[in-house]
Coordinates of C-alpha atoms in Angstrom, one line a residue:
X1 CA 52.9 -37.3 -39.4
X2 CA 55.6 -36.9 -42.1
X3 CA 54.8 -33.7 -43.2
X4 CA 58.6 -32.8 -42.8
X5 CA 59.1 -35.4 -45.9
X6 CA 56.1 -34.3 -47.9
X7 CA 56.5 -30.7 -47.8
X8 CA 59.6 -28.3 -48.4
X9 CA 58.9 -24.9 -47.2
X10 CA 60.1 -22.2 -49.6
X11 CA 59.8 -19.6 -47.1
X12 CA 63.2 -17.9 -45.7
X13 CA 62.9 -18.7 -42.0
X14 CA 65.4 -17.6 -38.9
X15 CA 66.0 -18.3 -35.4
X16 CA 63.6 -15.6 -34.4
X17 CA 62.8 -14.7 -30.6
X18 CA 61.3 -16.3 -27.6
X19 CA 59.3 -13.6 -26.6
X20 CA 56.5 -12.4 -26.9
X21 CA 54.7 -15.9 -27.2
X22 CA 52.4 -16.3 -29.9
X23 CA 52.7 -14.6 -33.4
X24 CA 54.0 -11.2 -33.5
X25 CA 53.9 -9.3 -36.8
X26 CA 56.8 -7.2 -37.9
X27 CA 57.6 -5.3 -41.0
X28 CA 59.7 -8.1 -42.4
X29 CA 57.7 -10.9 -41.4
X30 CA 56.0 -13.0 -38.2
X31 CA 57.8 -14.4 -35.0
X32 CA 56.3 -17.4 -33.9
X33 CA 56.8 -18.5 -30.1
X34 CA 55.3 -21.5 -28.5
X35 CA 55.8 -22.9 -25.0
X36 CA 56.3 -26.7 -24.3
X37 CA 58.3 -28.2 -21.7
X38 CA 57.9 -31.8 -22.8
X39 CA 57.3 -31.8 -26.4
X40 CA 60.2 -33.4 -28.7
X41 CA 59.4 -31.6 -32.0
X42 CA 57.2 -28.7 -33.0
X43 CA 56.2 -28.0 -36.5
X44 CA 54.5 -24.8 -37.8
X45 CA 52.0 -25.2 -40.8
X46 CA 50.9 -22.3 -42.9
X47 CA 47.9 -22.0 -45.1
X48 CA 46.4 -20.1 -47.7
X49 CA 42.6 -20.9 -46.9
X50 CA 40.9 -22.2 -43.8
X51 CA 39.8 -25.2 -45.7
X52 CA 43.1 -26.1 -47.6
X53 CA 46.1 -28.0 -47.0
X54 CA 49.3 -26.4 -45.6
X55 CA 51.4 -24.7 -48.2
X56 CA 54.2 -24.7 -45.7
X57 CA 55.4 -26.9 -42.8
X58 CA 58.2 -25.8 -40.9
X59 CA 60.1 -28.0 -38.3
X60 CA 61.1 -25.4 -35.3
X61 CA 64.7 -25.8 -34.6
X62 CA 65.2 -23.0 -32.0
X63 CA 64.5 -23.7 -28.2
X64 CA 64.8 -21.5 -25.5
X65 CA 63.9 -22.1 -21.9
X66 CA 61.3 -24.5 -23.2
X67 CA 60.0 -21.9 -25.8
X68 CA 60.2 -22.8 -29.4
X69 CA 60.5 -20.1 -31.6
X70 CA 61.0 -19.2 -35.5
X71 CA 60.9 -16.0 -37.6
X72 CA 59.5 -16.5 -41.0
X73 CA 60.1 -13.7 -43.4
X74 CA 57.6 -12.2 -46.0
X75 CA 54.3 -13.1 -44.1
X76 CA 51.7 -10.7 -43.4
X77 CA 48.5 -10.0 -41.3
X78 CA 45.9 -12.5 -42.1
X79 CA 48.5 -15.1 -42.5
X80 CA 46.5 -18.4 -41.6
X81 CA 48.5 -21.0 -39.0
X82 CA 48.4 -23.7 -36.7
X83 CA 50.8 -26.1 -34.9
X84 CA 51.4 -29.8 -34.6
X85 CA 53.4 -31.2 -31.7
X86 CA 55.3 -34.4 -31.4
X87 CA 56.0 -36.1 -28.0
X88 CA 55.3 -39.3 -26.1
X89 CA 51.6 -40.4 -26.1
X90 CA 51.5 -42.0 -22.5
X91 CA 48.0 -40.6 -21.1
X92 CA 48.7 -42.7 -17.9
X93 CA 51.5 -40.1 -17.1
X94 CA 49.7 -37.1 -18.4
X95 CA 51.2 -37.2 -21.6
X96 CA 48.8 -36.8 -24.4
X97 CA 51.0 -35.5 -27.7
X98 CA 49.5 -36.6 -31.0
X99 CA 51.5 -35.4 -33.9
X100 CA 48.2 -36.0 -36.2
X101 CA 46.3 -33.4 -34.4
X102 CA 46.3 -29.6 -35.5
X103 CA 46.6 -27.4 -32.6
X104 CA 45.4 -23.9 -32.1
X105 CA 48.1 -21.6 -30.5
X106 CA 47.0 -20.5 -27.1
X107 CA 48.0 -17.0 -27.8
X108 CA 46.1 -16.5 -31.2
X109 CA 44.5 -13.2 -31.4
X110 CA 41.8 -14.6 -33.8
X111 CA 40.4 -18.0 -35.3
X112 CA 39.1 -18.5 -38.8
X113 CA 36.0 -20.3 -37.4
X114 CA 34.3 -22.6 -35.2
X115 CA 36.0 -26.1 -34.3
X116 CA 33.4 -29.0 -34.6
X117 CA 34.4 -32.5 -33.4
X118 CA 33.3 -34.1 -37.0
X119 CA 33.6 -38.0 -36.8
X120 CA 35.7 -37.5 -33.4
X121 CA 38.8 -36.2 -35.2
X122 CA 39.3 -33.9 -32.3
X123 CA 40.2 -36.7 -30.2
X124 CA 43.7 -37.7 -29.8
X125 CA 42.4 -41.5 -28.8
X126 CA 40.4 -43.9 -30.3
X127 CA 36.8 -43.9 -29.0
X128 CA 36.1 -47.5 -29.5
X129 CA 38.1 -49.7 -27.5
X130 CA 37.3 -50.4 -23.7
X131 CA 40.5 -48.2 -22.5
X132 CA 39.1 -45.2 -24.4
X133 CA 41.8 -42.4 -24.0
X134 CA 44.6 -44.9 -23.4
X135 CA 44.2 -45.9 -27.1
X136 CA 45.7 -43.8 -30.1
X137 CA 44.0 -42.3 -33.1
X138 CA 46.2 -42.0 -35.9
X139 CA 43.6 -39.7 -38.1
X140 CA 44.5 -36.4 -39.4
X141 CA 42.4 -33.4 -38.0
X142 CA 43.9 -30.6 -40.0
X143 CA 40.9 -30.3 -42.2
X144 CA 38.4 -29.7 -39.3
X145 CA 40.5 -27.5 -36.9
X146 CA 40.0 -23.7 -37.4
X147 CA 43.1 -21.8 -38.3
X148 CA 45.0 -19.2 -36.4
X149 CA 45.0 -15.7 -38.1
X150 CA 48.2 -13.4 -37.6
X151 CA 46.7 -10.2 -36.5
X152 CA 48.0 -6.5 -37.1
X153 CA 47.3 -4.6 -33.5
X154 CA 47.2 -1.1 -35.2
X155 CA 43.7 0.5 -35.1
X156 CA 42.5 4.0 -35.2
X157 CA 41.1 4.7 -31.8
X158 CA 40.5 8.2 -32.8
X159 CA 41.7 9.7 -29.4
X160 CA 39.9 7.6 -27.3
X161 CA 39.9 8.1 -23.6
X162 CA 38.5 5.5 -21.2
X163 CA 35.9 6.9 -18.9
X164 CA 37.7 6.0 -15.7
X165 CA 34.5 6.3 -13.7
X166 CA 34.9 5.5 -9.9
X167 CA 34.0 2.1 -9.0
X168 CA 31.2 3.3 -6.3
X169 CA 29.5 5.3 -9.1
X170 CA 29.3 2.5 -11.5
X171 CA 25.7 1.5 -12.8
X172 CA 26.6 -2.0 -14.6
X173 CA 24.3 -3.7 -17.2
X174 CA 25.4 -7.3 -17.5
X175 CA 24.5 -8.7 -21.1
X176 CA 25.1 -10.9 -23.6
X177 CA 26.9 -9.7 -26.6
X178 CA 24.8 -11.8 -29.0
X179 CA 21.7 -11.8 -27.2
X180 CA 21.5 -8.1 -26.6
X181 CA 20.6 -7.2 -30.5
X182 CA 20.1 -11.0 -31.8
X183 CA 16.4 -10.9 -32.1
X184 CA 14.8 -9.0 -34.8
X185 CA 12.7 -6.5 -32.5
X186 CA 16.3 -4.8 -31.7
X187 CA 16.0 -3.3 -35.2
X188 CA 20.0 -3.1 -35.8
X189 CA 21.5 -3.7 -39.0
X190 CA 24.1 -6.4 -37.8
X191 CA 22.0 -8.5 -35.1
X192 CA 24.0 -10.3 -32.6
X193 CA 27.4 -8.9 -33.4
X194 CA 29.9 -6.4 -31.9
X195 CA 28.7 -3.6 -34.4
X196 CA 25.0 -4.4 -33.8
X197 CA 25.7 -3.6 -29.9
X198 CA 26.9 -0.3 -31.0
X199 CA 23.5 0.8 -32.4
X200 CA 21.9 0.3 -29.2
X201 CA 24.3 2.6 -27.1
X202 CA 21.6 5.5 -27.1
X203 CA 19.2 2.9 -25.4
X204 CA 21.8 2.1 -22.7
X205 CA 22.4 6.0 -22.2
X206 CA 18.7 6.4 -21.9
X207 CA 18.6 3.7 -19.2
X208 CA 21.5 5.7 -17.0
X209 CA 24.2 2.9 -17.6
X210 CA 27.8 4.1 -17.3
X211 CA 29.4 0.3 -17.7
X212 CA 28.4 -2.8 -19.7
X213 CA 29.6 -6.3 -18.4
X214 CA 29.7 -8.4 -21.1
X215 CA 29.2 -12.4 -20.7
X216 CA 32.4 -14.2 -22.3
X217 CA 33.5 -13.0 -25.4
X218 CA 36.6 -15.1 -25.5
X219 CA 36.4 -17.8 -28.3
X220 CA 34.7 -20.6 -27.2
X221 CA 34.0 -24.3 -28.1
X222 CA 30.4 -26.1 -28.2
X223 CA 30.9 -29.5 -26.2
X224 CA 29.6 -32.6 -28.4
X225 CA 26.9 -33.7 -26.1
X226 CA 25.2 -30.2 -26.6
X227 CA 25.6 -30.6 -30.4
X228 CA 24.2 -33.9 -30.2
X229 CA 21.0 -32.7 -28.8
X230 CA 21.1 -29.9 -31.3
X231 CA 22.3 -27.4 -28.6
X232 CA 24.9 -24.8 -28.5
X233 CA 27.0 -23.5 -25.8
X234 CA 25.0 -20.1 -25.5
X235 CA 26.5 -18.5 -22.8
X236 CA 30.3 -19.3 -23.9
X237 CA 32.0 -20.2 -20.5
X238 CA 34.1 -23.0 -22.5
X239 CA 37.0 -20.9 -23.6
X240 CA 39.5 -22.1 -26.3
X241 CA 41.1 -18.7 -27.2
X242 CA 42.0 -16.6 -24.4
X243 CA 43.0 -13.9 -26.6
X244 CA 40.6 -14.2 -29.4
X245 CA 37.1 -12.6 -29.4
X246 CA 34.3 -14.7 -30.4
X247 CA 34.5 -15.3 -34.3
X248 CA 30.7 -15.8 -34.4
X249 CA 30.1 -12.5 -33.1
X250 CA 31.5 -10.8 -36.2
X251 CA 30.0 -9.8 -39.2
X252 CA 31.8 -12.3 -41.1
X253 CA 33.2 -9.4 -43.6
X254 CA 36.5 -11.2 -43.8
X255 CA 38.5 -13.7 -41.8
X256 CA 39.6 -12.2 -38.4
X257 CA 37.1 -9.1 -38.7
X258 CA 36.0 -9.8 -35.3
X259 CA 39.1 -8.1 -33.6
X260 CA 38.7 -4.8 -35.2
X261 CA 35.0 -4.8 -34.7
X262 CA 35.5 -5.5 -31.1
X263 CA 38.1 -2.5 -30.6
X264 CA 35.2 -0.6 -32.7
X265 CA 32.5 -1.7 -30.1
X266 CA 34.9 -0.6 -27.4
X267 CA 35.9 2.7 -28.7
X268 CA 32.1 3.7 -29.4
X269 CA 31.1 2.8 -25.8
X270 CA 33.9 4.8 -24.5
X271 CA 32.8 7.6 -26.6
X272 CA 29.4 7.4 -24.8
X273 CA 31.1 7.5 -21.4
X274 CA 30.4 3.9 -21.0
X275 CA 33.2 1.4 -19.7
X276 CA 33.6 -2.2 -20.7
X277 CA 34.1 -4.9 -18.3
X278 CA 34.6 -8.7 -19.7
X279 CA 33.5 -11.7 -17.7
X280 CA 36.6 -14.0 -18.3
X281 CA 36.9 -17.5 -17.4
X282 CA 40.6 -18.7 -16.8
X283 CA 39.7 -21.4 -14.5
X284 CA 39.3 -24.2 -17.0
X285 CA 39.5 -24.7 -20.6
X286 CA 37.1 -26.2 -23.4
X287 CA 39.4 -29.6 -23.7
X288 CA 37.7 -31.1 -20.8
X289 CA 38.5 -34.3 -19.0
X290 CA 40.5 -37.2 -20.4
X291 CA 37.4 -38.0 -22.8
X292 CA 37.6 -34.4 -24.3
X293 CA 39.0 -33.1 -27.5
X294 CA 42.5 -32.1 -28.0
X295 CA 42.6 -28.5 -29.5
X296 CA 45.3 -26.8 -27.9
X297 CA 47.0 -26.9 -24.5
X298 CA 46.1 -30.7 -24.0
X299 CA 48.3 -31.6 -27.2
X300 CA 50.7 -29.0 -26.5
X301 CA 51.9 -29.5 -22.9
X302 CA 49.4 -31.4 -20.9
X303 CA 51.3 -31.7 -17.4
X304 CA 52.3 -28.0 -17.7
X305 CA 48.8 -26.5 -18.2
X306 CA 46.5 -28.8 -16.3
X307 CA 46.0 -30.0 -12.7
X308 CA 46.2 -33.7 -13.0
X309 CA 46.0 -36.8 -10.5
X310 CA 49.5 -37.5 -9.0
X311 CA 50.6 -33.8 -8.6
X312 CA 53.1 -31.9 -10.6
X313 CA 56.1 -34.4 -9.9
X314 CA 54.2 -37.5 -11.1
X315 CA 51.4 -36.4 -13.3
X316 CA 48.7 -39.0 -14.1
X317 CA 45.8 -39.8 -16.4
X318 CA 42.9 -37.9 -14.9
X319 CA 42.3 -34.3 -14.4
X320 CA 41.3 -32.4 -11.0
X321 CA 38.0 -31.2 -11.7
X322 CA 37.8 -28.2 -9.1
X323 CA 35.7 -26.3 -11.5
X324 CA 32.9 -28.8 -12.5
X325 CA 33.7 -28.5 -15.9
X326 CA 36.2 -31.4 -16.7
X327 CA 39.6 -29.7 -16.0
X328 CA 41.5 -27.0 -13.9
X329 CA 43.9 -24.9 -15.4
X330 CA 47.1 -25.2 -13.1
X331 CA 47.7 -21.5 -12.0
X332 CA 50.6 -23.0 -9.6
X333 CA 52.6 -23.3 -12.8
X334 CA 54.7 -19.8 -13.8
X335 CA 54.0 -20.6 -17.6
X336 CA 50.2 -20.7 -16.9
X337 CA 50.2 -17.8 -14.7
X338 CA 52.0 -15.9 -17.7
X339 CA 49.4 -17.3 -19.9
X340 CA 46.5 -15.5 -18.1
X341 CA 48.8 -12.6 -17.2
X342 CA 49.8 -12.0 -20.9
X343 CA 45.8 -12.3 -22.0
X344 CA 44.6 -10.1 -19.1
X345 CA 47.3 -7.3 -20.3
X346 CA 46.2 -7.7 -24.1
X347 CA 42.8 -6.9 -23.4
X348 CA 43.5 -4.0 -21.0
X349 CA 46.4 -2.6 -23.1
X350 CA 45.5 -3.5 -26.9
X351 CA 41.7 -4.3 -26.9
X352 CA 41.4 -1.3 -24.1
X353 CA 38.5 -3.1 -21.7
X354 CA 38.3 -1.2 -18.3
X355 CA 38.0 -4.2 -15.9
X356 CA 37.4 -7.9 -15.5
X357 CA 35.0 -10.0 -13.7
X358 CA 36.5 -13.4 -12.8
X359 CA 34.4 -16.7 -13.3
X360 CA 35.1 -19.0 -10.3
X361 CA 37.9 -17.1 -9.0
X362 CA 38.5 -18.6 -6.3
X363 CA 39.6 -21.8 -8.3
X364 CA 42.6 -19.2 -9.6
X365 CA 44.0 -19.6 -6.0
X366 CA 44.2 -23.1 -5.5
X367 CA 47.9 -24.3 -4.8
X368 CA 48.8 -27.7 -3.6
X369 CA 45.0 -28.8 -3.8
X370 CA 43.6 -26.0 -1.6
X371 CA 42.8 -22.4 -1.9
X372 CA 45.2 -19.7 -0.6
X373 CA 44.7 -16.3 -0.5
X374 CA 48.5 -15.6 -1.1
X375 CA 48.5 -17.6 -4.3
X376 CA 50.7 -17.0 -6.9
X377 CA 48.1 -15.5 -9.1
X378 CA 46.9 -13.0 -6.7
X379 CA 50.4 -11.6 -6.0
X380 CA 50.9 -11.6 -9.7
X381 CA 48.0 -9.4 -10.2
X382 CA 48.9 -7.5 -7.2
X383 CA 52.4 -6.3 -8.4
X384 CA 51.4 -5.7 -12.1
X385 CA 51.7 -2.0 -13.1
X386 CA 48.9 -2.6 -15.6
X387 CA 46.7 -4.9 -14.0
X388 CA 46.7 -3.8 -10.1
X389 CA 44.4 -0.7 -11.0

């Protein structure tokens, strides 16, 4: 990589805190915290433009309980960033570090755009040799990877009060956020967007609806085989950002606008007495199996975040595919439970959604290769004061 030699940051940095994870905005700057048990080095890259070179590359010097953290003074909301993580590339033992690949923060609250695997740059391996994923690809992916955006959580909720409708009285309308208004017949000013959805609230009220269940609105990735056919992953069951609302459903007025626009949608639905339920996908990620892209978790700490052959004590090359989608998140690991719980609390507390529908919920209860009714994830949910309602 050599960035630490080519770039010298002029930013004032400090040790920062190991909690909370992600990029946390403060009046003085931004705290960055990233979990990786097996990484040897982590670099924070800062950008002025989504398509530009990094303006600063900061080697994160501070590590607490496998969390690498630093504080950068002077950064503001809207700052673009990403990570590069150095470690052993030994896929046969589950280690897939490649310092040449820019990685998305698992806790990022917004992305600058969509990831597309141009010229196979998102692969950590060279797809030409016969051994495929055991080989190494040294090309830099920075130019084609969307950048994470530092988000200011402040929002004018205008006295928003959730409807709190009893479960037995809910009349739920399940719909696709984009598809609900994408066609010109919807007559909305911003078709296929969070704001466009607001214009159809009177229609929902006329139907007698008091809750909408939105198909996945977490940032998702479209698989290569679909793009090769000129298709897209329309339904969105292929998450790459568990905290980030889908960027393509925003109006694109400015990078990260999708966050405030989603909050505006929630506020206006609540004002109309309509609850918001999210269809969420925590059972797998968009990185697929051993032949899939390296976008985030796979390059940050593959053995921690995914269920691999060989088990946790001797992780292997291949992914346990309980989901039928190429991989399965390792909900038996405390850090992965933390990721999902932090995501759920964020959507409940900061984005103010009213409930969740879990895709392939039984996979979240897998421990030691089988479903457990008393799995750690279910226990975590039941004791959480925010989520157990």
